[in-house]
Amino acid sequence: MDVMTPTPPPLPASAPVWARRAAHAIALCAVPSGLWRIAMATGVPVGYSDQVLRDVFDIPGWGIAYVVGLSVLAELAALFPLLLVSDRWRPLHPRVLAPLAWAASGALVLVALWQLVVAVTVESQTYLSSGTAQTVWGLAFAPLFAIPALMTAVTWSYAKRHRARGQARPLSRR
């Protein structure tokens, strides 16, 4: 009689140190812009006049909820890559998580390219006062441009580790 014994699929290796660091760096890249937005929502002068805050951003008012909510949402999204390097917590199967991660990487690259095109080709009306305010704004938002490259690297590492697992045969005949 032919007995089929299940062979467990090989577990993927742990994420390399560089991928773990890159995933954590993504989460940290979102912090400066989030803090800048929260400062804006709380009334700290970040380079906008009181009239611009009131008329354009509706601060004080519903604009506070929007700006703080955007900061929280951006930071939560920046925590997503930590799922790709976690050995303990896997809420989604790799067959679902890998395409989702590739889609996120692609979207981030497109958004970053779009922002660069807009910044270079269109005279943007930022309402910021010139000088120090624009410098602080630039320093707060510049780390966001590192996220697409970091996310693509972390996604590639995740896909590479889990590719071998998907190709393994679950049962072998003896």
PDB file of C-alpha atoms in Angstrom:
ATOM      1  CA  MET A   1       0.000   0.000   0.000  1.00  0.00           C
ATOM      2  CA  ASP A   2       1.236   3.410  -0.964  1.00  0.00           C
ATOM      3  CA  VAL A   3       1.417   5.642   2.051  1.00  0.00           C
ATOM      4  CA  MET A   4       1.360   9.367   1.626  1.00  0.00           C
ATOM      5  CA  THR A   5       3.177  11.202   4.336  1.00  0.00           C
ATOM      6  CA  PRO A   6       2.762  14.904   4.547  1.00  0.00           C
ATOM      7  CA  THR A   7       5.950  16.859   4.260  1.00  0.00           C
ATOM      8  CA  PRO A   8       5.720  20.280   5.772  1.00  0.00           C
ATOM      9  CA  PRO A   9       6.677  23.049   3.393  1.00  0.00           C
ATOM     10  CA  PRO A  10      10.012  24.606   4.196  1.00  0.00           C
ATOM     11  CA  LEU A  11       9.729  27.677   6.333  1.00  0.00           C
ATOM     12  CA  PRO A  12      11.136  30.786   4.763  1.00  0.00           C
ATOM     13  CA  ALA A  13      14.252  32.146   6.316  1.00  0.00           C
ATOM     14  CA  SER A  14      13.930  35.076   8.623  1.00  0.00           C
ATOM     15  CA  ALA A  15      14.028  38.459   6.999  1.00  0.00           C
ATOM     16  CA  PRO A  16      17.567  39.711   6.496  1.00  0.00           C
ATOM     17  CA  VAL A  17      18.770  42.423   8.827  1.00  0.00           C
ATOM     18  CA  TRP A  18      18.842  44.996   6.024  1.00  0.00           C
ATOM     19  CA  ALA A  19      15.152  44.303   5.230  1.00  0.00           C
ATOM     20  CA  ARG A  20      14.174  44.671   8.893  1.00  0.00           C
ATOM     21  CA  ARG A  21      16.047  47.958   9.105  1.00  0.00           C
ATOM     22  CA  ALA A  22      14.458  49.187   5.874  1.00  0.00           C
ATOM     23  CA  ALA A  23      10.958  48.323   7.157  1.00  0.00           C
ATOM     24  CA  HIS A  24      11.608  50.226  10.367  1.00  0.00           C
ATOM     25  CA  ALA A  25      13.082  53.131   8.383  1.00  0.00           C
ATOM     26  CA  ILE A  26       9.830  53.381   6.399  1.00  0.00           C
ATOM     27  CA  ALA A  27       7.883  53.822   9.627  1.00  0.00           C
ATOM     28  CA  LEU A  28      10.356  56.472  10.758  1.00  0.00           C
ATOM     29  CA  CYS A  29      10.260  58.336   7.421  1.00  0.00           C
ATOM     30  CA  ALA A  30       6.593  59.176   7.969  1.00  0.00           C
ATOM     31  CA  VAL A  31       7.125  60.665  11.437  1.00  0.00           C
ATOM     32  CA  PRO A  32       8.538  64.145  10.561  1.00  0.00           C
ATOM     33  CA  SER A  33       5.704  65.053   8.174  1.00  0.00           C
ATOM     34  CA  GLY A  34       3.133  63.734  10.641  1.00  0.00           C
ATOM     35  CA  LEU A  35       4.591  65.811  13.450  1.00  0.00           C
ATOM     36  CA  TRP A  36       4.624  68.850  11.152  1.00  0.00           C
ATOM     37  CA  ARG A  37       0.920  68.333  10.344  1.00  0.00           C
ATOM     38  CA  ILE A  38       0.020  67.846  14.014  1.00  0.00           C
ATOM     39  CA  ALA A  39       1.928  71.018  14.879  1.00  0.00           C
ATOM     40  CA  MET A  40      -0.081  72.813  12.212  1.00  0.00           C
ATOM     41  CA  ALA A  41      -3.345  71.449  13.644  1.00  0.00           C
ATOM     42  CA  THR A  42      -2.477  72.557  17.180  1.00  0.00           C
ATOM     43  CA  GLY A  43      -1.731  76.114  16.161  1.00  0.00           C
ATOM     44  CA  VAL A  44       2.058  76.048  16.168  1.00  0.00           C
ATOM     45  CA  PRO A  45       3.204  78.515  13.510  1.00  0.00           C
ATOM     46  CA  VAL A  46       4.560  76.330  10.724  1.00  0.00           C
ATOM     47  CA  GLY A  47       4.716  79.017   8.059  1.00  0.00           C
ATOM     48  CA  TYR A  48       1.035  79.582   7.299  1.00  0.00           C
ATOM     49  CA  SER A  49      -0.751  82.770   8.220  1.00  0.00           C
ATOM     50  CA  ASP A  50      -3.811  82.554  10.447  1.00  0.00           C
ATOM     51  CA  GLN A  51      -5.956  83.523   7.461  1.00  0.00           C
ATOM     52  CA  VAL A  52      -4.573  80.680   5.291  1.00  0.00           C
ATOM     53  CA  LEU A  53      -5.104  78.171   8.115  1.00  0.00           C
ATOM     54  CA  ARG A  54      -8.679  79.371   8.505  1.00  0.00           C
ATOM     55  CA  ASP A  55      -9.636  79.794   4.821  1.00  0.00           C
ATOM     56  CA  VAL A  56      -7.678  77.004   3.125  1.00  0.00           C
ATOM     57  CA  PHE A  57      -7.304  74.341   5.812  1.00  0.00           C
ATOM     58  CA  ASP A  58     -10.326  75.130   8.031  1.00  0.00           C
ATOM     59  CA  ILE A  59      -8.169  75.294  11.163  1.00  0.00           C
ATOM     60  CA  PRO A  60      -9.595  75.726  13.738  1.00  0.00           C
ATOM     61  CA  GLY A  61     -12.503  73.578  12.672  1.00  0.00           C
ATOM     62  CA  TRP A  62     -12.879  70.303  10.791  1.00  0.00           C
ATOM     63  CA  GLY A  63      -9.457  70.808   9.275  1.00  0.00           C
ATOM     64  CA  ILE A  64      -7.905  69.725  12.574  1.00  0.00           C
ATOM     65  CA  ALA A  65      -9.579  66.310  12.338  1.00  0.00           C
ATOM     66  CA  TYR A  66      -8.514  66.006   8.695  1.00  0.00           C
ATOM     67  CA  VAL A  67      -4.881  66.926   9.325  1.00  0.00           C
ATOM     68  CA  VAL A  68      -4.510  64.746  12.439  1.00  0.00           C
ATOM     69  CA  GLY A  69      -6.397  61.889  10.747  1.00  0.00           C
ATOM     70  CA  LEU A  70      -4.112  62.135   7.720  1.00  0.00           C
ATOM     71  CA  SER A  71      -1.064  61.941  10.005  1.00  0.00           C
ATOM     72  CA  VAL A  72      -2.413  58.879  11.823  1.00  0.00           C
ATOM     73  CA  LEU A  73      -3.395  57.176   8.548  1.00  0.00           C
ATOM     74  CA  ALA A  74       0.017  57.870   7.004  1.00  0.00           C
ATOM     75  CA  GLU A  75       1.821  56.406  10.019  1.00  0.00           C
ATOM     76  CA  LEU A  76      -0.400  53.310  10.054  1.00  0.00           C
ATOM     77  CA  ALA A  77       0.317  52.796   6.352  1.00  0.00           C
ATOM     78  CA  ALA A  78       4.025  53.226   7.048  1.00  0.00           C
ATOM     79  CA  LEU A  79       3.806  50.371   9.568  1.00  0.00           C
ATOM     80  CA  PHE A  80       2.573  47.937   6.857  1.00  0.00           C
ATOM     81  CA  PRO A  81       6.099  46.906   5.766  1.00  0.00           C
ATOM     82  CA  LEU A  82       6.729  45.562   9.274  1.00  0.00           C
ATOM     83  CA  LEU A  83       4.321  42.737   8.359  1.00  0.00           C
ATOM     84  CA  LEU A  84       6.724  41.752   5.597  1.00  0.00           C
ATOM     85  CA  VAL A  85       9.628  41.216   7.994  1.00  0.00           C
ATOM     86  CA  SER A  86       7.735  39.788  10.972  1.00  0.00           C
ATOM     87  CA  ASP A  87       8.377  36.168  11.895  1.00  0.00           C
ATOM     88  CA  ARG A  88       5.623  36.037  14.506  1.00  0.00           C
ATOM     89  CA  TRP A  89       2.536  37.818  13.257  1.00  0.00           C
ATOM     90  CA  ARG A  90       1.112  37.000   9.825  1.00  0.00           C
ATOM     91  CA  PRO A  91      -2.476  38.178   9.441  1.00  0.00           C
ATOM     92  CA  LEU A  92      -2.499  37.453   5.698  1.00  0.00           C
ATOM     93  CA  HIS A  93      -1.293  34.475   3.694  1.00  0.00           C
ATOM     94  CA  PRO A  94       1.855  35.175   1.623  1.00  0.00           C
ATOM     95  CA  ARG A  95      -0.157  34.615  -1.576  1.00  0.00           C
ATOM     96  CA  VAL A  96      -2.276  37.607  -0.574  1.00  0.00           C
ATOM     97  CA  LEU A  97       0.353  39.725   1.150  1.00  0.00           C
ATOM     98  CA  ALA A  98       2.997  39.569  -1.602  1.00  0.00           C
ATOM     99  CA  PRO A  99       0.774  40.960  -4.407  1.00  0.00           C
ATOM    100  CA  LEU A 100      -0.587  43.560  -1.993  1.00  0.00           C
ATOM    101  CA  ALA A 101       2.955  44.614  -1.128  1.00  0.00           C
ATOM    102  CA  TRP A 102       3.957  44.807  -4.815  1.00  0.00           C
ATOM    103  CA  ALA A 103       0.868  46.918  -5.543  1.00  0.00           C
ATOM    104  CA  ALA A 104       1.724  49.234  -2.644  1.00  0.00           C
ATOM    105  CA  SER A 105       5.315  49.531  -3.894  1.00  0.00           C
ATOM    106  CA  GLY A 106       4.150  50.390  -7.383  1.00  0.00           C
ATOM    107  CA  ALA A 107       1.650  52.943  -6.119  1.00  0.00           C
ATOM    108  CA  LEU A 108       4.291  54.580  -3.925  1.00  0.00           C
ATOM    109  CA  VAL A 109       6.714  54.861  -6.849  1.00  0.00           C
ATOM    110  CA  LEU A 110       4.009  56.417  -9.044  1.00  0.00           C
ATOM    111  CA  VAL A 111       2.976  58.889  -6.335  1.00  0.00           C
ATOM    112  CA  ALA A 112       6.598  59.909  -5.708  1.00  0.00           C
ATOM    113  CA  LEU A 113       7.213  60.410  -9.443  1.00  0.00           C
ATOM    114  CA  TRP A 114       3.993  62.398  -9.750  1.00  0.00           C
ATOM    115  CA  GLN A 115       4.992  64.642  -6.840  1.00  0.00           C
ATOM    116  CA  LEU A 116       8.388  65.276  -8.424  1.00  0.00           C
ATOM    117  CA  VAL A 117       6.805  66.127 -11.771  1.00  0.00           C
ATOM    118  CA  VAL A 118       4.359  68.524 -10.105  1.00  0.00           C
ATOM    119  CA  ALA A 119       7.100  70.139  -8.036  1.00  0.00           C
ATOM    120  CA  VAL A 120       9.343  70.666 -11.060  1.00  0.00           C
ATOM    121  CA  THR A 121       6.833  71.609 -13.770  1.00  0.00           C
ATOM    122  CA  VAL A 122       3.983  73.389 -12.007  1.00  0.00           C
ATOM    123  CA  GLU A 123       4.307  76.543  -9.996  1.00  0.00           C
ATOM    124  CA  SER A 124       2.835  75.208  -6.793  1.00  0.00           C
ATOM    125  CA  GLN A 125       0.875  77.547  -4.576  1.00  0.00           C
ATOM    126  CA  THR A 126       1.919  76.367  -1.125  1.00  0.00           C
ATOM    127  CA  TYR A 127       0.775  79.426   0.833  1.00  0.00           C
ATOM    128  CA  LEU A 128       3.890  79.021   2.971  1.00  0.00           C
ATOM    129  CA  SER A 129       5.859  82.078   3.928  1.00  0.00           C
ATOM    130  CA  SER A 130       9.282  81.963   2.355  1.00  0.00           C
ATOM    131  CA  GLY A 131      12.569  81.195   4.022  1.00  0.00           C
ATOM    132  CA  THR A 132      12.732  79.135   7.191  1.00  0.00           C
ATOM    133  CA  ALA A 133       9.142  77.853   6.948  1.00  0.00           C
ATOM    134  CA  GLN A 134       9.743  76.366   3.508  1.00  0.00           C
ATOM    135  CA  THR A 135      13.036  74.846   4.647  1.00  0.00           C
ATOM    136  CA  VAL A 136      11.404  73.210   7.662  1.00  0.00           C
ATOM    137  CA  TRP A 137       8.547  71.980   5.465  1.00  0.00           C
ATOM    138  CA  GLY A 138      11.039  70.540   2.964  1.00  0.00           C
ATOM    139  CA  LEU A 139      13.001  68.791   5.688  1.00  0.00           C
ATOM    140  CA  ALA A 140       9.806  67.354   7.202  1.00  0.00           C
ATOM    141  CA  PHE A 141       8.521  65.969   3.914  1.00  0.00           C
ATOM    142  CA  ALA A 142      11.803  64.953   2.223  1.00  0.00           C
ATOM    143  CA  PRO A 143      12.054  61.567   4.004  1.00  0.00           C
ATOM    144  CA  LEU A 144       8.808  60.516   2.314  1.00  0.00           C
ATOM    145  CA  PHE A 145      10.708  60.235  -0.976  1.00  0.00           C
ATOM    146  CA  ALA A 146      12.827  57.392   0.456  1.00  0.00           C
ATOM    147  CA  ILE A 147       9.759  55.259   1.155  1.00  0.00           C
ATOM    148  CA  PRO A 148       9.139  53.917  -2.401  1.00  0.00           C
ATOM    149  CA  ALA A 149      12.686  52.565  -2.760  1.00  0.00           C
ATOM    150  CA  LEU A 150      12.694  51.124   0.755  1.00  0.00           C
ATOM    151  CA  MET A 151       9.259  49.542   0.256  1.00  0.00           C
ATOM    152  CA  THR A 152      10.305  47.978  -3.032  1.00  0.00           C
ATOM    153  CA  ALA A 153      13.404  46.479  -1.398  1.00  0.00           C
ATOM    154  CA  VAL A 154      11.430  45.077   1.545  1.00  0.00           C
ATOM    155  CA  THR A 155       8.793  43.670  -0.813  1.00  0.00           C
ATOM    156  CA  TRP A 156      11.450  42.039  -2.994  1.00  0.00           C
ATOM    157  CA  SER A 157      13.005  40.444   0.094  1.00  0.00           C
ATOM    158  CA  TYR A 158       9.607  39.144   1.253  1.00  0.00           C
ATOM    159  CA  ALA A 159       8.723  37.740  -2.175  1.00  0.00           C
ATOM    160  CA  LYS A 160      12.122  36.073  -2.485  1.00  0.00           C
ATOM    161  CA  ARG A 161      11.793  34.396   0.940  1.00  0.00           C
ATOM    162  CA  HIS A 162       8.272  33.154   0.292  1.00  0.00           C
ATOM    163  CA  ARG A 163       8.755  32.088  -3.337  1.00  0.00           C
ATOM    164  CA  ALA A 164      10.499  28.862  -2.315  1.00  0.00           C
ATOM    165  CA  ARG A 165       7.673  28.033   0.061  1.00  0.00           C
ATOM    166  CA  GLY A 166       5.050  28.415  -2.665  1.00  0.00           C
ATOM    167  CA  GLN A 167       6.965  26.076  -4.991  1.00  0.00           C
ATOM    168  CA  ALA A 168       7.335  23.310  -2.411  1.00  0.00           C
ATOM    169  CA  ARG A 169       5.220  20.193  -2.897  1.00  0.00           C
ATOM    170  CA  PRO A 170       2.925  19.629   0.098  1.00  0.00           C
ATOM    171  CA  LEU A 171       2.778  15.804  -0.216  1.00  0.00           C
ATOM    172  CA  SER A 172       5.363  13.304  -1.318  1.00  0.00           C
ATOM    173  CA  ARG A 173       4.905   9.662  -2.202  1.00  0.00           C
ATOM    174  CA  ARG A 174       7.107   6.988  -0.806  1.00  0.00           C
TER     175      ARG A 174
END
